[in-house]
Amino acid sequence: MGYISPYDQAKVLEQQITMIISAIDADAAPIDARILLAKLRRYTTDTRLDVRDHDYADTRAEQVRLGQEAKKRLEQLEKLVVAASEYNIFSAADVAQISATAQLLAAQL
């Protein structure tokens, strides 16, 4: 398999998470799960945008700063996915796959 840019990996990560959470009936979920789903949606989109900004940075210093921000957001996203697994939103396999993708992406930033 060839090179996949960090931005393309972020889009794949977003698609993985979005596909899983879109199958959840938020109205039937407990309030804590609803709040968690909303955070997941926001953090997933923000992560993709952070990685995009990193890729399009004009200077190396800006790229380093944006990369650090993206890594922090990826860590937070992983924590949210683990928390969502407590509500059976994500299976153990989903958590492992998403975590692996997020960690690979963070390593490339």
XYZ file of C-alpha atoms in Angstrom:
109
model
C 0.000 0.000 0.000
C 1.316 3.437 -0.911
C 1.672 6.622 1.026
C -1.508 8.062 2.511
C -1.307 11.679 3.593
C -2.153 12.571 7.194
C -5.167 14.522 5.961
C -6.500 11.496 4.075
C -5.946 9.379 7.182
C -7.861 11.945 9.237
C -10.734 11.722 6.746
C -10.746 7.924 7.063
C -10.778 8.242 10.857
C -13.675 10.679 10.626
C -15.575 8.299 8.343
C -15.003 5.357 10.710
C -16.336 7.241 13.706
C -19.178 8.953 11.860
C -20.405 5.694 10.386
C -20.615 4.087 13.820
C -22.247 6.984 15.643
C -24.727 7.661 12.863
C -26.279 4.256 13.544
C -27.032 5.256 17.149
C -30.492 6.578 18.000
C -29.451 9.590 20.067
C -33.021 10.267 21.188
C -33.233 6.866 22.869
C -29.816 7.195 24.492
C -29.273 8.458 28.040
C -28.412 12.139 28.384
C -24.753 11.365 29.162
C -24.486 9.340 25.957
C -26.096 12.166 23.961
C -23.573 14.644 25.290
C -20.794 12.205 24.469
C -22.108 11.719 20.913
C -22.199 15.477 20.363
C -18.621 15.806 21.633
C -17.512 12.930 19.409
C -18.997 14.580 16.338
C -17.350 17.892 17.154
C -13.947 16.427 18.038
C -13.957 14.197 14.966
C -14.528 17.141 12.656
C -12.108 19.370 14.561
C -9.416 16.689 14.372
C -9.738 16.460 10.605
C -9.548 20.247 10.331
C -6.508 20.400 12.639
C -4.687 17.879 10.459
C -5.675 19.816 7.339
C -4.303 23.025 8.851
C -1.086 21.186 9.746
C -0.700 19.990 6.157
C -1.267 23.472 4.739
C 0.911 25.391 7.218
C 3.138 28.024 5.614
C 6.137 27.691 7.938
C 7.772 24.827 9.766
C 7.201 26.537 13.128
C 3.509 26.844 12.367
C 3.401 23.220 11.248
C 5.020 22.073 14.507
C 2.562 24.115 16.605
C -0.439 22.852 14.639
C 0.879 19.287 14.813
C 1.040 19.482 18.606
C -2.535 20.778 18.734
C -3.694 17.989 16.423
C -1.953 15.371 18.593
C -3.701 16.689 21.706
C -7.040 16.566 19.927
C -6.334 12.998 18.770
C -5.621 11.986 22.380
C -8.891 13.572 23.500
C -10.734 11.849 20.678
C -9.333 8.484 21.749
C -10.504 9.112 25.324
C -13.978 9.990 24.058
C -14.136 6.792 22.013
C -13.171 4.740 25.073
C -15.788 6.581 27.150
C -18.402 5.949 24.444
C -17.579 2.248 24.516
C -18.939 2.201 28.076
C -22.341 3.015 26.538
C -21.861 0.247 23.928
C -21.524 2.816 21.150
C -18.183 1.314 20.107
C -17.170 -2.329 20.368
C -13.757 -3.359 21.643
C -12.666 -3.978 18.047
C -13.854 -0.500 17.029
C -11.927 1.066 19.902
C -8.774 -0.837 18.942
C -9.050 0.097 15.270
C -9.803 3.764 15.928
C -7.024 4.000 18.511
C -4.529 2.419 16.129
C -5.518 4.800 13.339
C -5.318 7.803 15.670
C -1.916 6.782 17.008
C -0.545 6.186 13.518
C -1.824 9.575 12.464
C -0.323 11.272 15.546
C 3.038 9.650 14.805
C 3.067 11.208 11.341
C 2.394 14.743 12.549
